[in-house]
Short mmCIF file of N, CA and C in Angstrom, two decimals:
data_model
loop_
_atom_site.label_atom_id
_atom_site.label_comp_id
_atom_site.label_asym_id
_atom_site.label_seq_id
_atom_site.Cartn_x
_atom_site.Cartn_y
_atom_site.Cartn_z
N MET A 167 5.62 -14.63 -30.05
CA MET A 167 5.39 -13.29 -30.57
C MET A 167 5.25 -12.32 -29.40
N GLY A 168 5.96 -11.20 -29.44
CA GLY A 168 5.95 -10.21 -28.38
C GLY A 168 4.79 -9.25 -28.49
N ILE A 169 4.95 -8.11 -27.83
CA ILE A 169 3.92 -7.07 -27.86
C ILE A 169 4.35 -6.00 -28.86
N SER A 170 3.48 -5.66 -29.76
CA SER A 170 3.77 -4.63 -30.76
C SER A 170 3.81 -3.26 -30.09
N LEU A 171 4.84 -2.48 -30.40
CA LEU A 171 4.95 -1.14 -29.85
C LEU A 171 3.80 -0.24 -30.29
N SER A 172 3.23 -0.52 -31.45
CA SER A 172 2.13 0.32 -31.94
C SER A 172 0.91 0.23 -31.02
N LYS A 173 0.82 -0.82 -30.21
CA LYS A 173 -0.27 -0.95 -29.24
C LYS A 173 -0.04 -0.08 -28.02
N LEU A 174 1.20 0.34 -27.79
CA LEU A 174 1.56 1.00 -26.54
C LEU A 174 1.95 2.46 -26.66
N THR A 175 2.35 2.90 -27.83
CA THR A 175 2.87 4.25 -27.97
C THR A 175 1.76 5.29 -28.02
N GLU A 176 2.15 6.54 -27.77
CA GLU A 176 1.19 7.63 -27.88
C GLU A 176 0.69 7.68 -29.32
N GLY A 177 -0.58 7.94 -29.48
CA GLY A 177 -1.17 7.95 -30.81
C GLY A 177 -1.83 6.62 -31.16
N CYS A 178 -1.88 5.70 -30.20
CA CYS A 178 -2.44 4.37 -30.46
C CYS A 178 -3.97 4.37 -30.45
N CYS A 179 -4.58 5.43 -29.95
CA CYS A 179 -6.04 5.46 -29.83
C CYS A 179 -6.66 6.04 -31.10
N LEU A 180 -7.11 5.17 -31.96
CA LEU A 180 -7.64 5.60 -33.25
C LEU A 180 -8.96 6.36 -33.13
N SER A 181 -9.79 6.05 -32.12
CA SER A 181 -11.08 6.73 -31.99
C SER A 181 -10.91 8.21 -31.69
N LEU A 182 -9.78 8.60 -31.15
CA LEU A 182 -9.53 10.00 -30.83
C LEU A 182 -9.48 10.86 -32.09
N LYS A 183 -9.00 10.30 -33.16
CA LYS A 183 -8.85 11.06 -34.41
C LYS A 183 -10.19 11.47 -35.02
N ASP A 184 -11.25 10.76 -34.69
CA ASP A 184 -12.58 11.07 -35.22
C ASP A 184 -13.28 12.19 -34.46
N LEU A 185 -12.70 12.67 -33.36
CA LEU A 185 -13.39 13.63 -32.49
C LEU A 185 -13.16 15.09 -32.87
N LYS A 186 -12.30 15.36 -33.80
CA LYS A 186 -12.02 16.72 -34.29
C LYS A 186 -11.62 17.68 -33.15
N PRO A 187 -10.44 17.45 -32.57
CA PRO A 187 -9.97 18.35 -31.52
C PRO A 187 -9.61 19.73 -32.08
N LEU A 188 -9.54 20.72 -31.20
CA LEU A 188 -9.13 22.07 -31.60
C LEU A 188 -7.67 22.05 -32.05
N ASP A 189 -7.35 22.86 -33.04
CA ASP A 189 -5.97 23.01 -33.48
C ASP A 189 -5.41 24.24 -32.78
N LEU A 190 -4.65 24.03 -31.72
CA LEU A 190 -4.14 25.15 -30.93
C LEU A 190 -2.93 25.82 -31.55
N ASP A 191 -2.26 25.17 -32.49
CA ASP A 191 -1.06 25.75 -33.08
C ASP A 191 -1.34 27.12 -33.70
N ALA A 192 -2.51 27.31 -34.24
CA ALA A 192 -2.87 28.60 -34.85
C ALA A 192 -2.99 29.72 -33.82
N TYR A 193 -3.18 29.35 -32.55
CA TYR A 193 -3.39 30.36 -31.51
C TYR A 193 -2.17 30.61 -30.64
N LYS A 194 -1.09 29.89 -30.89
CA LYS A 194 0.11 30.06 -30.07
C LYS A 194 0.84 31.33 -30.45
N SER A 195 0.98 32.24 -29.49
CA SER A 195 1.78 33.44 -29.75
C SER A 195 3.26 33.09 -29.61
N ASP A 196 3.56 32.13 -28.78
CA ASP A 196 4.93 31.66 -28.59
C ASP A 196 4.98 30.21 -29.06
N LYS A 197 5.58 29.97 -30.20
CA LYS A 197 5.59 28.63 -30.80
C LYS A 197 6.36 27.61 -29.98
N SER A 198 7.15 28.07 -29.00
CA SER A 198 7.89 27.12 -28.17
C SER A 198 7.01 26.54 -27.05
N MET A 199 5.84 27.10 -26.86
CA MET A 199 4.94 26.58 -25.83
C MET A 199 4.43 25.21 -26.25
N SER A 200 4.27 24.35 -25.27
CA SER A 200 3.73 23.02 -25.59
C SER A 200 2.33 22.90 -25.00
N SER A 201 1.42 22.46 -25.82
CA SER A 201 0.05 22.28 -25.36
C SER A 201 -0.22 20.80 -25.14
N VAL A 202 -1.34 20.50 -24.50
CA VAL A 202 -1.72 19.11 -24.33
C VAL A 202 -1.93 18.49 -25.71
N ASP A 203 -1.98 17.17 -25.75
CA ASP A 203 -2.07 16.47 -27.03
C ASP A 203 -3.33 16.82 -27.81
N ASN A 204 -4.46 16.92 -27.12
CA ASN A 204 -5.73 17.23 -27.78
C ASN A 204 -6.63 18.03 -26.85
N VAL A 205 -7.40 18.94 -27.44
CA VAL A 205 -8.40 19.70 -26.68
C VAL A 205 -9.73 19.52 -27.38
N LEU A 206 -10.70 19.03 -26.63
CA LEU A 206 -12.06 18.89 -27.16
C LEU A 206 -12.92 19.98 -26.54
N GLU A 207 -13.76 20.58 -27.37
CA GLU A 207 -14.66 21.62 -26.87
C GLU A 207 -16.04 21.02 -26.67
N CYS A 208 -16.53 21.10 -25.44
CA CYS A 208 -17.86 20.61 -25.10
C CYS A 208 -18.76 21.81 -24.84
N ASP A 209 -20.02 21.56 -24.55
CA ASP A 209 -20.96 22.65 -24.31
C ASP A 209 -20.55 23.54 -23.14
N ASP A 210 -20.06 22.95 -22.06
CA ASP A 210 -19.77 23.73 -20.86
C ASP A 210 -18.32 23.68 -20.40
N LYS A 211 -17.46 22.98 -21.13
CA LYS A 211 -16.07 22.84 -20.69
C LYS A 211 -15.17 22.42 -21.85
N TYR A 212 -13.89 22.54 -21.60
CA TYR A 212 -12.89 21.94 -22.48
C TYR A 212 -12.41 20.67 -21.81
N ILE A 213 -12.09 19.68 -22.62
CA ILE A 213 -11.46 18.48 -22.09
C ILE A 213 -10.07 18.41 -22.71
N PHE A 214 -9.07 18.48 -21.83
CA PHE A 214 -7.69 18.36 -22.25
C PHE A 214 -7.34 16.87 -22.21
N ILE A 215 -6.86 16.35 -23.32
CA ILE A 215 -6.53 14.93 -23.39
C ILE A 215 -5.03 14.76 -23.62
N GLU A 216 -4.42 14.05 -22.70
CA GLU A 216 -3.01 13.70 -22.81
C GLU A 216 -2.92 12.21 -23.09
N GLU A 217 -2.32 11.85 -24.22
CA GLU A 217 -2.10 10.44 -24.53
C GLU A 217 -0.79 10.03 -23.85
N LYS A 218 -0.86 8.98 -23.06
CA LYS A 218 0.32 8.55 -22.31
C LYS A 218 0.58 7.07 -22.52
N SER A 219 1.85 6.75 -22.71
CA SER A 219 2.24 5.36 -22.93
C SER A 219 2.74 4.77 -21.60
N PHE A 220 1.80 4.62 -20.65
CA PHE A 220 2.14 4.12 -19.33
C PHE A 220 2.80 2.75 -19.39
N LEU A 221 2.28 1.85 -20.21
CA LEU A 221 2.84 0.50 -20.27
C LEU A 221 4.25 0.49 -20.86
N LEU A 222 4.47 1.28 -21.87
CA LEU A 222 5.80 1.33 -22.47
C LEU A 222 6.82 1.82 -21.44
N ASP A 223 6.43 2.82 -20.67
CA ASP A 223 7.31 3.33 -19.63
C ASP A 223 7.50 2.28 -18.53
N TYR A 224 6.43 1.57 -18.20
CA TYR A 224 6.53 0.48 -17.22
C TYR A 224 7.57 -0.55 -17.68
N TYR A 225 7.50 -0.94 -18.95
CA TYR A 225 8.46 -1.91 -19.47
C TYR A 225 9.89 -1.37 -19.43
N ARG A 226 10.05 -0.09 -19.68
CA ARG A 226 11.38 0.53 -19.59
C ARG A 226 11.90 0.43 -18.16
N LEU A 227 11.05 0.78 -17.19
CA LEU A 227 11.45 0.72 -15.78
C LEU A 227 11.71 -0.72 -15.33
N ALA A 228 10.90 -1.65 -15.79
CA ALA A 228 11.09 -3.06 -15.44
C ALA A 228 12.41 -3.58 -16.01
N GLY A 229 12.76 -3.12 -17.19
CA GLY A 229 14.04 -3.51 -17.78
C GLY A 229 15.21 -3.04 -16.93
N ILE A 230 15.11 -1.83 -16.43
CA ILE A 230 16.16 -1.32 -15.54
C ILE A 230 16.23 -2.18 -14.28
N GLU A 231 15.07 -2.55 -13.77
CA GLU A 231 14.99 -3.38 -12.56
C GLU A 231 15.69 -4.73 -12.74
N ILE A 232 15.60 -5.32 -13.92
CA ILE A 232 16.24 -6.62 -14.16
C ILE A 232 17.58 -6.48 -14.87
N ASP A 233 18.10 -5.26 -14.92
CA ASP A 233 19.39 -4.99 -15.58
C ASP A 233 19.41 -5.40 -17.04
N SER A 234 18.30 -5.18 -17.71
CA SER A 234 18.20 -5.50 -19.13
C SER A 234 17.37 -4.40 -19.79
N TYR A 235 18.01 -3.54 -20.53
CA TYR A 235 17.29 -2.42 -21.12
C TYR A 235 16.32 -2.89 -22.19
N LEU A 236 15.21 -2.22 -22.27
CA LEU A 236 14.17 -2.51 -23.26
C LEU A 236 14.74 -2.21 -24.65
N LYS A 237 14.86 -3.24 -25.46
CA LYS A 237 15.37 -3.09 -26.83
C LYS A 237 14.40 -3.78 -27.78
N PRO A 238 13.39 -3.07 -28.24
CA PRO A 238 12.43 -3.68 -29.17
C PRO A 238 13.13 -4.16 -30.44
N VAL A 239 12.64 -5.26 -30.97
CA VAL A 239 13.16 -5.83 -32.21
C VAL A 239 12.01 -5.88 -33.20
N ASN A 240 12.22 -5.32 -34.37
CA ASN A 240 11.17 -5.28 -35.41
C ASN A 240 9.86 -4.70 -34.87
N GLY A 241 9.97 -3.66 -34.05
CA GLY A 241 8.77 -3.00 -33.54
C GLY A 241 8.02 -3.77 -32.48
N GLU A 242 8.68 -4.75 -31.84
CA GLU A 242 8.02 -5.54 -30.80
C GLU A 242 8.91 -5.70 -29.58
N ILE A 243 8.24 -5.81 -28.43
CA ILE A 243 8.93 -6.18 -27.20
C ILE A 243 9.00 -7.70 -27.20
N SER A 244 10.18 -8.25 -27.06
CA SER A 244 10.37 -9.70 -27.23
C SER A 244 9.73 -10.51 -26.11
N ASP A 245 9.36 -11.73 -26.45
CA ASP A 245 8.81 -12.67 -25.46
C ASP A 245 9.83 -12.94 -24.36
N ASP A 246 11.10 -13.02 -24.73
CA ASP A 246 12.15 -13.27 -23.74
C ASP A 246 12.17 -12.17 -22.68
N PHE A 247 12.11 -10.92 -23.13
CA PHE A 247 12.09 -9.78 -22.20
C PHE A 247 10.85 -9.86 -21.32
N LEU A 248 9.69 -10.11 -21.93
CA LEU A 248 8.43 -10.19 -21.17
C LEU A 248 8.49 -11.32 -20.15
N GLN A 249 9.08 -12.43 -20.53
CA GLN A 249 9.22 -13.59 -19.63
C GLN A 249 10.07 -13.22 -18.42
N ARG A 250 11.16 -12.50 -18.67
CA ARG A 250 12.07 -12.12 -17.58
C ARG A 250 11.42 -11.15 -16.61
N ILE A 251 10.68 -10.18 -17.11
CA ILE A 251 10.07 -9.24 -16.16
C ILE A 251 8.83 -9.84 -15.50
N SER A 252 8.26 -10.87 -16.08
CA SER A 252 7.10 -11.51 -15.45
C SER A 252 7.49 -12.16 -14.12
N LYS A 253 8.78 -12.42 -13.94
CA LYS A 253 9.26 -13.06 -12.71
C LYS A 253 9.49 -12.05 -11.58
N LEU A 254 9.33 -10.77 -11.87
CA LEU A 254 9.47 -9.77 -10.81
C LEU A 254 8.38 -9.96 -9.77
N ASP A 255 8.72 -9.64 -8.53
CA ASP A 255 7.75 -9.71 -7.44
C ASP A 255 6.57 -8.78 -7.71
N LYS A 256 5.39 -9.19 -7.30
CA LYS A 256 4.17 -8.42 -7.55
C LYS A 256 4.26 -7.00 -6.99
N GLU A 257 4.85 -6.85 -5.81
CA GLU A 257 4.98 -5.52 -5.21
C GLU A 257 5.95 -4.64 -6.00
N VAL A 258 6.98 -5.24 -6.56
CA VAL A 258 7.92 -4.49 -7.40
C VAL A 258 7.20 -4.02 -8.66
N LYS A 259 6.41 -4.90 -9.25
CA LYS A 259 5.64 -4.53 -10.44
C LYS A 259 4.70 -3.37 -10.13
N LYS A 260 4.04 -3.44 -9.00
CA LYS A 260 3.10 -2.37 -8.61
C LYS A 260 3.86 -1.06 -8.41
N LYS A 261 5.01 -1.12 -7.75
CA LYS A 261 5.82 0.08 -7.53
C LYS A 261 6.24 0.70 -8.86
N LEU A 262 6.65 -0.14 -9.81
CA LEU A 262 7.07 0.35 -11.12
C LEU A 262 5.90 0.97 -11.88
N MET A 263 4.71 0.39 -11.74
CA MET A 263 3.54 0.95 -12.41
C MET A 263 3.20 2.33 -11.83
N TYR A 264 3.27 2.46 -10.50
CA TYR A 264 3.03 3.76 -9.87
C TYR A 264 4.10 4.77 -10.28
N GLN A 265 5.34 4.32 -10.40
CA GLN A 265 6.40 5.22 -10.83
C GLN A 265 6.14 5.72 -12.25
N SER A 266 5.71 4.82 -13.12
CA SER A 266 5.36 5.21 -14.49
C SER A 266 4.22 6.22 -14.48
N LEU A 267 3.21 5.95 -13.68
CA LEU A 267 2.07 6.86 -13.54
C LEU A 267 2.54 8.24 -13.11
N TYR A 268 3.37 8.29 -12.10
CA TYR A 268 3.86 9.57 -11.59
C TYR A 268 4.67 10.31 -12.66
N GLU A 269 5.64 9.63 -13.25
CA GLU A 269 6.51 10.28 -14.23
C GLU A 269 5.74 10.79 -15.44
N LYS A 270 4.78 10.02 -15.89
CA LYS A 270 4.03 10.41 -17.09
C LYS A 270 3.05 11.55 -16.81
N THR A 271 2.46 11.59 -15.62
CA THR A 271 1.49 12.65 -15.34
C THR A 271 2.17 13.96 -14.93
N ILE A 272 3.29 13.88 -14.22
CA ILE A 272 3.96 15.10 -13.79
C ILE A 272 4.46 15.90 -14.99
N SER A 273 4.76 15.20 -16.07
CA SER A 273 5.25 15.89 -17.27
C SER A 273 4.15 16.70 -17.96
N SER A 274 2.91 16.48 -17.58
CA SER A 274 1.79 17.17 -18.22
C SER A 274 1.41 18.48 -17.54
N VAL A 275 1.91 18.72 -16.36
CA VAL A 275 1.49 19.91 -15.60
C VAL A 275 1.74 21.19 -16.39
N ASP A 276 2.94 21.36 -16.92
CA ASP A 276 3.25 22.57 -17.69
C ASP A 276 2.45 22.64 -18.98
N LYS A 277 2.18 21.49 -19.59
CA LYS A 277 1.40 21.48 -20.83
C LYS A 277 -0.04 21.95 -20.57
N VAL A 278 -0.61 21.56 -19.45
CA VAL A 278 -1.97 22.01 -19.09
C VAL A 278 -1.96 23.52 -18.84
N LYS A 279 -0.95 23.99 -18.12
CA LYS A 279 -0.83 25.43 -17.85
C LYS A 279 -0.67 26.20 -19.16
N ASP A 280 0.20 25.74 -20.05
CA ASP A 280 0.41 26.42 -21.33
C ASP A 280 -0.85 26.39 -22.19
N THR A 281 -1.58 25.28 -22.17
CA THR A 281 -2.82 25.18 -22.94
C THR A 281 -3.84 26.19 -22.45
N THR A 282 -3.96 26.32 -21.15
CA THR A 282 -4.87 27.32 -20.58
C THR A 282 -4.46 28.72 -21.01
N PHE A 283 -3.17 29.00 -20.98
CA PHE A 283 -2.65 30.30 -21.40
C PHE A 283 -2.96 30.55 -22.88
N ILE A 284 -2.75 29.54 -23.71
CA ILE A 284 -3.03 29.67 -25.15
C ILE A 284 -4.51 29.97 -25.38
N LEU A 285 -5.37 29.22 -24.72
CA LEU A 285 -6.81 29.43 -24.89
C LEU A 285 -7.22 30.82 -24.42
N CYS A 286 -6.62 31.29 -23.34
CA CYS A 286 -6.99 32.62 -22.83
C CYS A 286 -6.31 33.75 -23.60
N GLY A 287 -5.45 33.42 -24.54
CA GLY A 287 -4.87 34.43 -25.41
C GLY A 287 -5.84 34.87 -26.48
N ASP A 288 -6.95 34.18 -26.61
CA ASP A 288 -7.99 34.49 -27.59
C ASP A 288 -9.31 34.65 -26.84
N ASP A 289 -9.90 35.83 -26.94
CA ASP A 289 -11.13 36.11 -26.19
C ASP A 289 -12.27 35.14 -26.51
N ASP A 290 -12.26 34.58 -27.72
CA ASP A 290 -13.32 33.62 -28.07
C ASP A 290 -13.23 32.34 -27.24
N PHE A 291 -12.03 32.01 -26.78
CA PHE A 291 -11.84 30.76 -26.04
C PHE A 291 -11.78 30.95 -24.53
N CYS A 292 -11.33 32.11 -24.08
CA CYS A 292 -11.14 32.33 -22.64
C CYS A 292 -12.49 32.65 -22.00
N ASN A 293 -13.12 31.65 -21.50
CA ASN A 293 -14.45 31.80 -20.94
C ASN A 293 -14.66 30.76 -19.84
N LYS A 294 -15.91 30.56 -19.48
CA LYS A 294 -16.24 29.61 -18.42
C LYS A 294 -15.77 28.19 -18.76
N LYS A 295 -15.68 27.87 -20.04
CA LYS A 295 -15.22 26.54 -20.44
C LYS A 295 -13.79 26.28 -19.97
N VAL A 296 -12.96 27.31 -19.98
CA VAL A 296 -11.58 27.15 -19.51
C VAL A 296 -11.59 26.88 -18.00
N LYS A 297 -12.42 27.62 -17.28
CA LYS A 297 -12.51 27.43 -15.83
C LYS A 297 -12.99 26.02 -15.49
N ASN A 298 -13.86 25.46 -16.30
CA ASN A 298 -14.42 24.12 -16.06
C ASN A 298 -13.60 23.00 -16.70
N ALA A 299 -12.47 23.34 -17.31
CA ALA A 299 -11.68 22.34 -18.05
C ALA A 299 -11.25 21.19 -17.14
N ILE A 300 -11.22 20.01 -17.74
CA ILE A 300 -10.73 18.82 -17.04
C ILE A 300 -9.66 18.16 -17.91
N THR A 301 -8.79 17.41 -17.27
CA THR A 301 -7.74 16.71 -17.99
C THR A 301 -7.97 15.21 -17.89
N ILE A 302 -7.86 14.54 -19.02
CA ILE A 302 -7.97 13.08 -19.08
C ILE A 302 -6.64 12.53 -19.59
N TYR A 303 -6.17 11.49 -18.92
CA TYR A 303 -4.98 10.77 -19.38
C TYR A 303 -5.45 9.52 -20.10
N LEU A 304 -5.21 9.49 -21.39
CA LEU A 304 -5.69 8.41 -22.25
C LEU A 304 -4.56 7.41 -22.48
N TYR A 305 -4.88 6.13 -22.34
CA TYR A 305 -3.86 5.11 -22.55
C TYR A 305 -4.44 3.93 -23.32
N CYS A 306 -3.55 3.22 -23.97
CA CYS A 306 -3.94 2.01 -24.69
C CYS A 306 -3.50 0.79 -23.89
N GLN A 307 -4.22 -0.29 -24.07
CA GLN A 307 -3.88 -1.53 -23.39
C GLN A 307 -3.18 -2.46 -24.37
N SER A 308 -2.41 -3.39 -23.83
CA SER A 308 -1.60 -4.27 -24.66
C SER A 308 -2.30 -5.56 -25.06
N GLY A 309 -3.36 -5.91 -24.34
CA GLY A 309 -3.99 -7.20 -24.58
C GLY A 309 -3.25 -8.33 -23.88
N GLU A 310 -2.36 -7.98 -22.97
CA GLU A 310 -1.55 -8.94 -22.23
C GLU A 310 -1.93 -8.89 -20.75
N PRO A 311 -1.51 -9.89 -19.95
CA PRO A 311 -1.86 -9.93 -18.53
C PRO A 311 -1.46 -8.67 -17.74
N ILE A 312 -0.41 -7.97 -18.17
CA ILE A 312 0.01 -6.77 -17.45
C ILE A 312 -1.09 -5.72 -17.42
N ASP A 313 -2.02 -5.77 -18.36
CA ASP A 313 -3.15 -4.83 -18.37
C ASP A 313 -3.94 -4.89 -17.07
N ASN A 314 -4.00 -6.07 -16.45
CA ASN A 314 -4.74 -6.22 -15.19
C ASN A 314 -4.13 -5.36 -14.09
N LEU A 315 -2.80 -5.33 -14.00
CA LEU A 315 -2.14 -4.50 -13.00
C LEU A 315 -2.38 -3.03 -13.30
N LEU A 316 -2.26 -2.66 -14.55
CA LEU A 316 -2.50 -1.28 -14.96
C LEU A 316 -3.92 -0.86 -14.58
N THR A 317 -4.88 -1.72 -14.86
CA THR A 317 -6.28 -1.43 -14.54
C THR A 317 -6.48 -1.28 -13.04
N LYS A 318 -5.87 -2.15 -12.25
CA LYS A 318 -6.01 -2.07 -10.79
C LYS A 318 -5.43 -0.76 -10.25
N VAL A 319 -4.25 -0.40 -10.73
CA VAL A 319 -3.62 0.84 -10.28
C VAL A 319 -4.49 2.03 -10.65
N PHE A 320 -4.98 2.07 -11.87
CA PHE A 320 -5.80 3.19 -12.30
C PHE A 320 -7.17 3.19 -11.63
N ASP A 321 -7.74 2.02 -11.35
CA ASP A 321 -9.02 1.97 -10.66
C ASP A 321 -8.91 2.60 -9.28
N LEU A 322 -7.79 2.39 -8.60
CA LEU A 322 -7.58 3.03 -7.31
C LEU A 322 -7.50 4.54 -7.47
N LYS A 323 -6.81 4.99 -8.51
CA LYS A 323 -6.70 6.42 -8.78
C LYS A 323 -8.02 7.00 -9.28
N LYS A 324 -8.73 6.24 -10.11
CA LYS A 324 -9.99 6.73 -10.69
C LYS A 324 -11.01 7.04 -9.61
N ALA A 325 -11.02 6.21 -8.56
CA ALA A 325 -11.99 6.42 -7.48
C ALA A 325 -11.80 7.80 -6.86
N LYS A 326 -10.57 8.28 -6.88
CA LYS A 326 -10.27 9.58 -6.30
C LYS A 326 -10.31 10.71 -7.32
N SER A 327 -10.25 10.38 -8.60
CA SER A 327 -10.05 11.44 -9.59
C SER A 327 -11.11 11.49 -10.70
N LYS A 328 -12.23 10.85 -10.52
CA LYS A 328 -13.36 10.95 -11.44
C LYS A 328 -12.99 10.75 -12.91
N ASP A 329 -12.64 9.55 -13.27
CA ASP A 329 -12.35 9.18 -14.66
C ASP A 329 -11.20 9.98 -15.27
N LYS A 330 -10.18 10.22 -14.52
CA LYS A 330 -9.03 10.95 -15.05
C LYS A 330 -8.15 10.06 -15.94
N PHE A 331 -8.12 8.76 -15.66
CA PHE A 331 -7.33 7.81 -16.44
C PHE A 331 -8.31 6.95 -17.22
N VAL A 332 -8.22 7.03 -18.54
CA VAL A 332 -9.23 6.39 -19.39
C VAL A 332 -8.55 5.50 -20.43
N ALA A 333 -8.97 4.24 -20.47
CA ALA A 333 -8.50 3.34 -21.52
C ALA A 333 -9.12 3.78 -22.84
N CYS A 334 -8.37 3.67 -23.90
CA CYS A 334 -8.84 4.11 -25.21
C CYS A 334 -10.21 3.53 -25.55
N LYS A 335 -10.41 2.27 -25.23
CA LYS A 335 -11.68 1.61 -25.57
C LYS A 335 -12.87 2.24 -24.85
N ASP A 336 -12.62 2.99 -23.76
CA ASP A 336 -13.69 3.61 -22.98
C ASP A 336 -13.86 5.10 -23.25
N LEU A 337 -13.06 5.66 -24.13
CA LEU A 337 -13.04 7.11 -24.33
C LEU A 337 -14.40 7.68 -24.70
N ILE A 338 -15.06 7.14 -25.69
CA ILE A 338 -16.34 7.69 -26.16
C ILE A 338 -17.37 7.64 -25.04
N LYS A 339 -17.42 6.53 -24.31
CA LYS A 339 -18.36 6.38 -23.20
C LYS A 339 -18.11 7.43 -22.11
N ILE A 340 -16.85 7.67 -21.78
CA ILE A 340 -16.50 8.66 -20.76
C ILE A 340 -16.84 10.07 -21.24
N LEU A 341 -16.57 10.37 -22.49
CA LEU A 341 -16.90 11.70 -23.02
C LEU A 341 -18.41 11.94 -22.97
N GLU A 342 -19.19 10.93 -23.31
CA GLU A 342 -20.65 11.06 -23.22
C GLU A 342 -21.08 11.30 -21.78
N LYS A 343 -20.46 10.58 -20.86
CA LYS A 343 -20.75 10.73 -19.43
C LYS A 343 -20.43 12.15 -18.95
N LYS A 344 -19.40 12.74 -19.53
CA LYS A 344 -18.98 14.09 -19.14
C LYS A 344 -19.71 15.17 -19.93
N GLY A 345 -20.66 14.78 -20.77
CA GLY A 345 -21.47 15.75 -21.49
C GLY A 345 -20.87 16.27 -22.78
N CYS A 346 -20.06 15.50 -23.41
CA CYS A 346 -19.44 15.92 -24.68
C CYS A 346 -20.02 15.16 -25.84
#
């Protein structure tokens, strides 16, 4: 049995739905603007949350590396595919994970900028909370050994970025730590 795509895709973090994020669509003057996936309002700041499917992108990149494109069957990544990429050199796997990290986070820069613009389009929202806003990249884990590499890569980044990369299972704990 392979890995279910529902464990890896954006929207996999069910606890996020209970947090009642702001609905920014009502505040967009330009409907073509894209905002971050979720905005939580805390006492002293906004938390911008981007859900990212780092592992799914990693598998896509690994497939390219082994000349076998990722082709899920019945909503799952096959054991055969996972077996083939498991034979990749550890350094290649690490490089692919960093590439996924880079590609997924760089795509959020404009969304964060647009979200700030949307919030400041309404005087009720444009305040010190916008200035103190932080961005969290939320990801789900697969329950497979590759999670260890993902965790190691993010732990190195987390040390420099104060809980910027958060596993879904840790979201509530991190929000409490940040005063939300």
